[in-house]
mmCIF file of C-alpha atoms in Angstrom:
data_model
loop_
_atom_site.group_PDB
_atom_site.id
_atom_site.type_symbol
_atom_site.label_atom_id
_atom_site.label_comp_id
_atom_site.label_asym_id
_atom_site.label_seq_id
_atom_site.Cartn_x
_atom_site.Cartn_y
_atom_site.Cartn_z
ATOM 1 C CA UNK U 1 99.707 81.591 20.078
ATOM 2 C CA UNK U 2 99.419 77.902 20.823
ATOM 3 C CA UNK U 3 101.966 75.586 22.412
ATOM 4 C CA UNK U 4 105.406 75.361 20.805
ATOM 5 C CA UNK U 5 107.136 72.148 19.838
ATOM 6 C CA UNK U 6 110.486 71.475 21.468
ATOM 7 C CA UNK U 7 112.243 72.393 18.208
ATOM 8 C CA UNK U 8 110.444 75.720 17.848
ATOM 9 C CA UNK U 9 110.900 76.501 21.544
ATOM 10 C CA UNK U 10 114.611 75.656 21.357
ATOM 11 C CA UNK U 11 115.081 78.017 18.407
ATOM 12 C CA UNK U 12 113.204 80.839 20.117
ATOM 13 C CA UNK U 13 114.930 80.458 23.490
ATOM 14 C CA UNK U 14 118.497 79.810 22.378
ATOM 15 C CA UNK U 15 118.592 76.426 24.112
ATOM 16 C CA UNK U 16 119.160 73.136 22.325
ATOM 17 C CA UNK U 17 116.528 70.370 22.415
ATOM 18 C CA UNK U 18 119.070 68.236 24.284
ATOM 19 C CA UNK U 19 119.434 70.930 26.952
ATOM 20 C CA UNK U 20 115.654 71.296 27.225
ATOM 21 C CA UNK U 21 115.272 67.566 27.819
ATOM 22 C CA UNK U 22 117.926 67.726 30.558
ATOM 23 C CA UNK U 23 116.295 70.743 32.226
ATOM 24 C CA UNK U 24 112.967 68.924 32.165
ATOM 25 C CA UNK U 25 114.535 65.944 33.974
ATOM 26 C CA UNK U 26 116.040 68.307 36.564
ATOM 27 C CA UNK U 27 112.758 70.149 37.088
ATOM 28 C CA UNK U 28 114.374 73.388 35.969
ATOM 29 C CA UNK U 29 112.218 73.973 32.888
ATOM 30 C CA UNK U 30 109.202 71.667 32.790
ATOM 31 C CA UNK U 31 107.155 71.543 29.542
ATOM 32 C CA UNK U 32 103.644 72.937 29.643
ATOM 33 C CA UNK U 33 102.410 69.650 28.246
ATOM 34 C CA UNK U 34 103.747 66.254 27.194
ATOM 35 C CA UNK U 35 101.800 64.502 24.451
ATOM 36 C CA UNK U 36 100.544 61.237 26.020
ATOM 37 C CA UNK U 37 100.838 59.355 22.720
ATOM 38 C CA UNK U 38 104.062 60.603 21.149
ATOM 39 C CA UNK U 39 105.809 61.835 24.317
ATOM 40 C CA UNK U 40 106.643 65.120 22.556
ATOM 41 C CA UNK U 41 107.346 68.026 24.878
ATOM 42 C CA UNK U 42 105.308 71.159 24.230
ATOM 43 C CA UNK U 43 106.051 74.571 25.718
ATOM 44 C CA UNK U 44 103.950 77.661 26.341
ATOM 45 C CA UNK U 45 105.110 80.991 24.842
ATOM 46 C CA UNK U 46 105.110 82.544 28.314
ATOM 47 C CA UNK U 47 107.892 80.127 29.291
ATOM 48 C CA UNK U 48 110.288 81.826 26.881
ATOM 49 C CA UNK U 49 111.410 84.489 29.353
ATOM 50 C CA UNK U 50 112.527 81.884 31.886
ATOM 51 C CA UNK U 51 114.133 79.755 29.166
ATOM 52 C CA UNK U 52 116.110 82.747 27.864
ATOM 53 C CA UNK U 53 117.192 83.589 31.402
ATOM 54 C CA UNK U 54 118.421 80.014 31.856
ATOM 55 C CA UNK U 55 120.323 80.263 28.551
ATOM 56 C CA UNK U 56 121.998 83.547 29.585
ATOM 57 C CA UNK U 57 122.956 82.209 33.005
ATOM 58 C CA UNK U 58 124.462 79.102 31.434
ATOM 59 C CA UNK U 59 126.554 81.352 29.192
ATOM 60 C CA UNK U 60 127.837 83.013 32.374
ATOM 61 C CA UNK U 61 128.930 79.583 33.565
ATOM 62 C CA UNK U 62 126.498 79.457 36.481
ATOM 63 C CA UNK U 63 125.929 75.907 37.807
ATOM 64 C CA UNK U 64 122.485 74.442 37.160
ATOM 65 C CA UNK U 65 121.641 74.149 40.852
ATOM 66 C CA UNK U 66 122.261 77.866 41.331
ATOM 67 C CA UNK U 67 120.277 78.700 38.172
ATOM 68 C CA UNK U 68 117.371 76.745 39.611
ATOM 69 C CA UNK U 69 117.548 78.906 42.740
ATOM 70 C CA UNK U 70 117.750 82.145 40.729
ATOM 71 C CA UNK U 71 114.656 81.172 38.769
ATOM 72 C CA UNK U 72 112.622 80.994 42.001
ATOM 73 C CA UNK U 73 113.478 84.602 42.961
ATOM 74 C CA UNK U 74 111.805 87.906 42.232
ATOM 75 C CA UNK U 75 113.626 90.094 39.710
ATOM 76 C CA UNK U 76 115.468 92.242 42.275
ATOM 77 C CA UNK U 77 116.661 89.313 44.350
ATOM 78 C CA UNK U 78 117.619 87.409 41.186
ATOM 79 C CA UNK U 79 119.727 90.364 40.035
ATOM 80 C CA UNK U 80 121.470 90.436 43.406
ATOM 81 C CA UNK U 81 122.216 86.711 43.147
ATOM 82 C CA UNK U 82 123.697 87.142 39.663
ATOM 83 C CA UNK U 83 125.801 90.057 40.933
ATOM 84 C CA UNK U 84 127.101 87.932 43.810
ATOM 85 C CA UNK U 85 127.871 85.027 41.472
ATOM 86 C CA UNK U 86 129.791 87.214 39.054
ATOM 87 C CA UNK U 87 131.747 88.859 41.877
ATOM 88 C CA UNK U 88 132.836 85.374 42.956
ATOM 89 C CA UNK U 89 133.841 84.535 39.376
ATOM 90 C CA UNK U 90 135.934 87.700 39.222
ATOM 91 C CA UNK U 91 137.504 86.943 42.613
ATOM 92 C CA UNK U 92 138.366 83.412 41.472
ATOM 93 C CA UNK U 93 139.757 84.805 38.232
ATOM 94 C CA UNK U 94 141.853 87.304 40.178
ATOM 95 C CA UNK U 95 143.247 84.484 42.300
ATOM 96 C CA UNK U 96 144.155 82.507 39.188
ATOM 97 C CA UNK U 97 145.599 85.660 37.630
ATOM 98 C CA UNK U 98 147.787 86.156 40.704
ATOM 99 C CA UNK U 99 148.971 82.560 40.440
ATOM 100 C CA UNK U 100 149.615 82.982 36.715
ATOM 101 C CA UNK U 101 151.617 86.144 37.423
ATOM 102 C CA UNK U 102 153.572 84.264 40.075
ATOM 103 C CA UNK U 103 154.248 81.388 37.701
ATOM 104 C CA UNK U 104 155.354 83.685 34.889
ATOM 105 C CA UNK U 105 157.786 85.451 37.179
ATOM 106 C CA UNK U 106 158.826 82.176 38.775
ATOM 107 C CA UNK U 107 159.537 80.449 35.467
ATOM 108 C CA UNK U 108 161.212 83.518 33.958
ATOM 109 C CA UNK U 109 163.525 84.030 36.889
ATOM 110 C CA UNK U 110 166.944 82.410 36.493
ATOM 111 C CA UNK U 111 168.964 81.438 39.526
ATOM 112 C CA UNK U 112 172.160 82.665 37.928
ATOM 113 C CA UNK U 113 174.980 84.806 39.201
ATOM 114 C CA UNK U 114 174.269 88.513 39.378
ATOM 115 C CA UNK U 115 175.375 90.196 36.174
ATOM 116 C CA UNK U 116 178.527 92.320 36.430
ATOM 117 C CA UNK U 117 176.509 95.478 35.819
ATOM 118 C CA UNK U 118 173.847 94.759 38.449
ATOM 119 C CA UNK U 119 174.300 95.999 41.984
ATOM 120 C CA UNK U 120 173.583 93.415 44.709
ATOM 121 C CA UNK U 121 170.574 94.163 46.906
ATOM 122 C CA UNK U 122 169.841 93.487 50.543
ATOM 123 C CA UNK U 123 167.225 94.363 53.136
ATOM 124 C CA UNK U 124 167.234 95.978 56.546
ATOM 125 C CA UNK U 125 164.248 95.241 58.704
ATOM 126 C CA UNK U 126 162.460 95.561 62.031
ATOM 127 C CA UNK U 127 159.442 93.937 63.687
ATOM 128 C CA UNK U 128 157.301 94.892 66.660
ATOM 129 C CA UNK U 129 154.164 93.410 68.214
ATOM 130 C CA UNK U 130 152.059 94.915 70.996
ATOM 131 C CA UNK U 131 148.963 93.784 72.898
ATOM 132 C CA UNK U 132 147.280 97.182 72.562
ATOM 133 C CA UNK U 133 145.291 98.841 75.327
ATOM 134 C CA UNK U 134 142.165 96.664 75.496
ATOM 135 C CA UNK U 135 143.078 93.002 74.945
ATOM 136 C CA UNK U 136 144.407 91.039 77.925
ATOM 137 C CA UNK U 137 146.872 89.075 75.801
ATOM 138 C CA UNK U 138 148.661 89.382 72.473
ATOM 139 C CA UNK U 139 147.576 86.843 69.855
ATOM 140 C CA UNK U 140 149.711 88.415 67.109
ATOM 141 C CA UNK U 141 153.151 87.224 66.104
ATOM 142 C CA UNK U 142 155.573 89.337 64.078
ATOM 143 C CA UNK U 143 158.926 88.205 62.718
ATOM 144 C CA UNK U 144 161.665 89.780 60.615
ATOM 145 C CA UNK U 145 164.868 88.067 59.551
ATOM 146 C CA UNK U 146 167.425 88.231 56.779
ATOM 147 C CA UNK U 147 165.135 86.287 54.427
ATOM 148 C CA UNK U 148 161.723 85.945 56.060
ATOM 149 C CA UNK U 149 159.244 88.701 57.002
ATOM 150 C CA UNK U 150 155.936 87.632 58.527
ATOM 151 C CA UNK U 151 152.884 88.771 60.483
ATOM 152 C CA UNK U 152 150.210 86.414 61.831
ATOM 153 C CA UNK U 153 147.055 87.375 63.741
ATOM 154 C CA UNK U 154 145.644 84.475 65.756
ATOM 155 C CA UNK U 155 142.031 84.048 66.792
ATOM 156 C CA UNK U 156 140.158 81.836 69.236
ATOM 157 C CA UNK U 157 141.275 80.951 72.743
ATOM 158 C CA UNK U 158 144.489 79.459 71.399
ATOM 159 C CA UNK U 159 145.097 82.251 68.922
ATOM 160 C CA UNK U 160 148.509 83.181 70.335
ATOM 161 C CA UNK U 161 150.087 79.719 69.967
ATOM 162 C CA UNK U 162 148.364 79.332 66.592
ATOM 163 C CA UNK U 163 149.973 82.471 65.140
ATOM 164 C CA UNK U 164 153.350 81.545 66.653
ATOM 165 C CA UNK U 165 153.128 78.011 65.246
ATOM 166 C CA UNK U 166 152.359 79.292 61.739
ATOM 167 C CA UNK U 167 155.409 81.560 61.664
ATOM 168 C CA UNK U 168 157.647 78.945 63.306
ATOM 169 C CA UNK U 169 156.762 76.590 60.452
ATOM 170 C CA UNK U 170 158.095 79.175 57.967
ATOM 171 C CA UNK U 171 161.333 79.957 59.788
ATOM 172 C CA UNK U 172 163.184 77.079 58.143
ATOM 173 C CA UNK U 173 163.019 79.190 54.964
ATOM 174 C CA UNK U 174 165.582 81.446 56.623
ATOM 175 C CA UNK U 175 168.286 78.806 56.369
ATOM 176 C CA UNK U 176 167.174 76.444 53.599
ATOM 177 C CA UNK U 177 168.803 76.823 50.203
ATOM 178 C CA UNK U 178 165.966 77.256 47.694
ATOM 179 C CA UNK U 179 166.762 76.796 43.987
ATOM 180 C CA UNK U 180 164.811 79.175 41.761
ATOM 181 C CA UNK U 181 163.143 76.263 39.978
ATOM 182 C CA UNK U 182 161.735 74.963 43.257
ATOM 183 C CA UNK U 183 160.463 78.197 44.809
ATOM 184 C CA UNK U 184 156.760 77.605 44.188
ATOM 185 C CA UNK U 185 156.834 74.062 45.579
ATOM 186 C CA UNK U 186 158.803 75.181 48.634
ATOM 187 C CA UNK U 187 156.294 77.925 49.413
ATOM 188 C CA UNK U 188 153.341 75.569 48.988
ATOM 189 C CA UNK U 189 154.959 73.008 51.277
ATOM 190 C CA UNK U 190 155.742 75.681 53.872
ATOM 191 C CA UNK U 191 152.145 76.923 53.926
ATOM 192 C CA UNK U 192 150.856 73.357 54.256
ATOM 193 C CA UNK U 193 153.226 72.786 57.168
ATOM 194 C CA UNK U 194 152.030 76.033 58.757
ATOM 195 C CA UNK U 195 148.435 74.887 58.365
ATOM 196 C CA UNK U 196 149.228 71.538 59.968
ATOM 197 C CA UNK U 197 151.019 73.300 62.819
ATOM 198 C CA UNK U 198 147.924 75.420 63.439
ATOM 199 C CA UNK U 199 145.815 72.264 63.301
ATOM 200 C CA UNK U 200 148.026 70.729 65.990
ATOM 201 C CA UNK U 201 147.426 73.740 68.234
ATOM 202 C CA UNK U 202 143.672 73.724 67.564
ATOM 203 C CA UNK U 203 143.355 70.043 68.516
ATOM 204 C CA UNK U 204 144.383 70.879 72.077
ATOM 205 C CA UNK U 205 141.687 73.563 72.403
ATOM 206 C CA UNK U 206 138.161 72.847 73.730
ATOM 207 C CA UNK U 207 136.769 74.657 70.636
ATOM 208 C CA UNK U 208 139.182 73.635 67.862
ATOM 209 C CA UNK U 209 136.926 74.906 65.065
ATOM 210 C CA UNK U 210 137.265 78.451 66.449
ATOM 211 C CA UNK U 211 141.088 78.500 66.422
ATOM 212 C CA UNK U 212 143.224 79.760 63.569
ATOM 213 C CA UNK U 213 145.379 82.574 62.277
ATOM 214 C CA UNK U 214 145.963 84.897 59.374
ATOM 215 C CA UNK U 215 149.386 84.844 57.736
ATOM 216 C CA UNK U 216 151.093 87.412 55.539
ATOM 217 C CA UNK U 217 154.726 86.615 54.776
ATOM 218 C CA UNK U 218 157.445 87.605 52.324
ATOM 219 C CA UNK U 219 160.510 85.576 51.421
ATOM 220 C CA UNK U 220 163.540 87.564 50.265
ATOM 221 C CA UNK U 221 165.322 85.882 47.370
ATOM 222 C CA UNK U 222 168.087 88.425 46.799
ATOM 223 C CA UNK U 223 166.379 90.336 44.006
ATOM 224 C CA UNK U 224 162.705 89.533 44.536
ATOM 225 C CA UNK U 225 160.222 89.131 47.349
ATOM 226 C CA UNK U 226 157.837 86.188 47.182
ATOM 227 C CA UNK U 227 154.563 87.064 48.912
ATOM 228 C CA UNK U 228 152.249 84.531 50.573
ATOM 229 C CA UNK U 229 148.992 85.855 52.024
ATOM 230 C CA UNK U 230 145.839 84.472 53.636
ATOM 231 C CA UNK U 231 143.435 86.379 55.889
ATOM 232 C CA UNK U 232 143.200 90.096 56.661
ATOM 233 C CA UNK U 233 146.671 91.024 57.759
ATOM 234 C CA UNK U 234 148.155 93.211 55.043
ATOM 235 C CA UNK U 235 151.261 94.006 53.020
ATOM 236 C CA UNK U 236 151.989 97.452 51.592
ATOM 237 C CA UNK U 237 154.681 98.701 49.234
ATOM 238 C CA UNK U 238 156.054 102.236 49.420
ATOM 239 C CA UNK U 239 157.643 103.121 46.088
ATOM 240 C CA UNK U 240 158.500 106.610 44.825
ATOM 241 C CA UNK U 241 156.469 108.184 47.612
ATOM 242 C CA UNK U 242 153.253 106.238 46.900
ATOM 243 C CA UNK U 243 151.884 103.600 49.270
ATOM 244 C CA UNK U 244 150.174 100.620 47.632
ATOM 245 C CA UNK U 245 148.261 97.831 49.363
ATOM 246 C CA UNK U 246 149.523 94.677 47.645
ATOM 247 C CA UNK U 247 147.293 92.147 49.406
ATOM 248 C CA UNK U 248 143.539 91.596 49.244
ATOM 249 C CA UNK U 249 141.599 91.065 52.489
ATOM 250 C CA UNK U 250 139.950 87.644 52.745
ATOM 251 C CA UNK U 251 136.961 88.898 54.742
ATOM 252 C CA UNK U 252 133.207 88.743 54.367
ATOM 253 C CA UNK U 253 133.025 92.531 54.270
ATOM 254 C CA UNK U 254 135.656 92.784 51.512
ATOM 255 C CA UNK U 255 133.700 90.247 49.464
ATOM 256 C CA UNK U 256 130.616 92.456 49.909
ATOM 257 C CA UNK U 257 132.629 95.431 48.664
ATOM 258 C CA UNK U 258 133.792 93.357 45.696
ATOM 259 C CA UNK U 259 130.173 92.464 44.947
ATOM 260 C CA UNK U 260 129.080 96.111 45.131
ATOM 261 C CA UNK U 261 126.916 95.507 48.188
ATOM 262 C CA UNK U 262 129.007 97.822 50.388
ATOM 263 C CA UNK U 263 131.103 100.889 49.701
ATOM 264 C CA UNK U 264 134.698 100.962 51.009
ATOM 265 C CA UNK U 265 133.615 103.686 53.435
ATOM 266 C CA UNK U 266 130.763 101.553 54.789
ATOM 267 C CA UNK U 267 133.118 98.595 55.148
ATOM 268 C CA UNK U 268 135.376 100.423 57.622
ATOM 269 C CA UNK U 269 132.603 100.579 60.237
ATOM 270 C CA UNK U 270 130.727 97.375 59.407
ATOM 271 C CA UNK U 271 130.145 95.226 62.526
ATOM 272 C CA UNK U 272 131.380 92.093 60.691
ATOM 273 C CA UNK U 273 134.502 93.671 59.171
ATOM 274 C CA UNK U 274 136.752 91.118 60.924
ATOM 275 C CA UNK U 275 134.821 88.030 59.800
ATOM 276 C CA UNK U 276 137.302 85.957 57.786
ATOM 277 C CA UNK U 277 136.432 83.796 54.793
ATOM 278 C CA UNK U 278 139.988 82.426 54.450
ATOM 279 C CA UNK U 279 142.577 81.682 57.132
ATOM 280 C CA UNK U 280 144.885 78.981 58.413
ATOM 281 C CA UNK U 281 142.553 76.956 60.573
ATOM 282 C CA UNK U 282 144.099 73.499 60.384
ATOM 283 C CA UNK U 283 141.423 71.941 58.250
ATOM 284 C CA UNK U 284 140.490 71.820 54.588
ATOM 285 C CA UNK U 285 142.367 73.067 51.566
ATOM 286 C CA UNK U 286 144.604 76.103 52.031
ATOM 287 C CA UNK U 287 144.393 78.635 49.182
ATOM 288 C CA UNK U 288 146.745 81.541 49.872
ATOM 289 C CA UNK U 289 147.462 84.313 47.402
ATOM 290 C CA UNK U 290 151.020 84.169 46.053
ATOM 291 C CA UNK U 291 153.019 86.507 43.850
ATOM 292 C CA UNK U 292 156.545 87.711 43.164
ATOM 293 C CA UNK U 293 157.664 91.324 43.526
ATOM 294 C CA UNK U 294 160.760 92.594 41.764
ATOM 295 C CA UNK U 295 162.715 94.605 44.299
ATOM 296 C CA UNK U 296 164.078 98.068 43.581
ATOM 297 C CA UNK U 297 166.510 100.062 45.709
ATOM 298 C CA UNK U 298 164.494 102.432 47.866
ATOM 299 C CA UNK U 299 161.439 100.172 48.125
ATOM 300 C CA UNK U 300 159.938 99.839 51.582
ATOM 301 C CA UNK U 301 157.563 97.020 52.542
ATOM 302 C CA UNK U 302 155.149 97.137 55.468
ATOM 303 C CA UNK U 303 153.418 94.032 56.824
ATOM 304 C CA UNK U 304 150.832 94.597 59.550
ATOM 305 C CA UNK U 305 147.927 93.009 61.390
ATOM 306 C CA UNK U 306 144.477 94.571 61.235
ATOM 307 C CA UNK U 307 145.167 96.159 64.610
ATOM 308 C CA UNK U 308 146.944 98.834 62.585
ATOM 309 C CA UNK U 309 145.066 98.910 59.276
ATOM 310 C CA UNK U 310 141.555 99.157 60.767
ATOM 311 C CA UNK U 311 142.521 101.686 63.447
ATOM 312 C CA UNK U 312 144.989 104.115 61.886
ATOM 313 C CA UNK U 313 143.992 106.016 58.715
ATOM 314 C CA UNK U 314 146.019 105.065 55.657
ATOM 315 C CA UNK U 315 147.316 108.613 55.229
ATOM 316 C CA UNK U 316 148.798 108.565 58.742
ATOM 317 C CA UNK U 317 150.414 105.205 58.026
ATOM 318 C CA UNK U 318 151.822 106.574 54.763
ATOM 319 C CA UNK U 319 153.240 109.619 56.580
ATOM 320 C CA UNK U 320 155.178 107.479 59.073
ATOM 321 C CA UNK U 321 156.366 104.965 56.493
ATOM 322 C CA UNK U 322 157.506 107.804 54.239
ATOM 323 C CA UNK U 323 159.078 110.154 56.772
ATOM 324 C CA UNK U 324 160.695 107.856 59.362
ATOM 325 C CA UNK U 325 163.773 106.367 57.734
ATOM 326 C CA UNK U 326 164.869 103.951 60.470
ATOM 327 C CA UNK U 327 162.772 100.727 60.405
ATOM 328 C CA UNK U 328 163.012 100.273 64.206
ATOM 329 C CA UNK U 329 161.730 103.779 64.832
ATOM 330 C CA UNK U 330 159.048 103.426 62.146
ATOM 331 C CA UNK U 331 157.494 100.276 63.652
ATOM 332 C CA UNK U 332 157.511 101.905 67.097
ATOM 333 C CA UNK U 333 155.694 104.960 65.769
ATOM 334 C CA UNK U 334 153.105 102.863 63.926
ATOM 335 C CA UNK U 335 152.319 100.864 67.067
ATOM 336 C CA UNK U 336 152.138 104.118 69.042
ATOM 337 C CA UNK U 337 149.619 105.518 66.528
ATOM 338 C CA UNK U 338 147.389 102.466 66.991
ATOM 339 C CA UNK U 339 147.512 102.850 70.763
ATOM 340 C CA UNK U 340 146.873 106.579 70.556
ATOM 341 C CA UNK U 341 143.702 105.691 68.643
ATOM 342 C CA UNK U 342 142.506 103.541 71.544
ATOM 343 C CA UNK U 343 144.539 100.394 70.920
ATOM 344 C CA UNK U 344 141.396 98.217 70.611
ATOM 345 C CA UNK U 345 143.296 95.247 69.190
ATOM 346 C CA UNK U 346 146.723 93.661 69.168
ATOM 347 C CA UNK U 347 148.951 95.407 66.643
ATOM 348 C CA UNK U 348 151.976 94.062 64.775
ATOM 349 C CA UNK U 349 154.208 95.678 62.180
ATOM 350 C CA UNK U 350 157.176 94.578 60.091
ATOM 351 C CA UNK U 351 159.125 96.991 57.903
ATOM 352 C CA UNK U 352 161.795 96.035 55.372
ATOM 353 C CA UNK U 353 163.859 98.396 53.238
ATOM 354 C CA UNK U 354 165.509 97.297 50.011
ATOM 355 C CA UNK U 355 169.077 98.605 49.823
ATOM 356 C CA UNK U 356 172.009 98.475 47.446
ATOM 357 C CA UNK U 357 174.841 96.594 49.106
ATOM 358 C CA UNK U 358 178.320 98.028 49.118
ATOM 359 C CA UNK U 359 180.742 95.921 47.076
#
């Protein structure tokens, strides 16, 4: 078979002539020959496989620069690159889905008086932070109040003041009156203020780019808990005897699990399991996960730093959270479990129980 005209090649490859001309200009899909008289682009039949691959990748929404890179790879490496790209698309979609869920709940929620048939709810809570048995200092900060629950895990030489500064920036939410219609804006502003506070701490450090903190916080609204999360501290919900992790770790290892490059079992012992891809570090755009949780009497929430979640098996955590009814005693036992397992890291826990209030 001889060379194909741009029209015939476009029809066979699924790309338009306009797209082929663009890809020629970008060096992504260069014609086999350009007629010196007419300027017509002519393509070889063996170029069809690459052209079809480009067409498929464009349908996936892959940027042209990344397609150009994929086209230089061997088949196995190209497949891995497509897998990684799609995992990122799904992660971005999940983030947008979380925001959409938050917005739906946020816009549906009415800041009206409790109906006569509804029973008012409240929370009882406890917080505890411990340096562990190996670290010389404690860079975690844990806080529990009547409206705000928070855990932050600092890193870098100024990690301790960074985590404290992030939570201090949120404490005004304890006393501020927040109309339902303004909840999302208030949370965004609070996170931005926390990020700026961390930035202020980092600027005083000799290595400011290495200073930052995770932050997992919940704001009690009276019938719902608004969750804000960035980093690898975690939030869990115990409901009807089942323990659910309700946050997603923002770590390199978790992204590899999401992409199918690691199993969850391999991730637990991976040497880079603590490498963060999102945190409050005082610079750049902050993109926390946010959602609303409808509270039910009997719910129990656990917030913790990775000094608990990476050291104590989930089943042991579930046993304590399920069996120990007093929040103060429960956080003490969770910290003790981490230290009994070697206490390799600082450990912080916050527990909050949702209760029906007596009228």
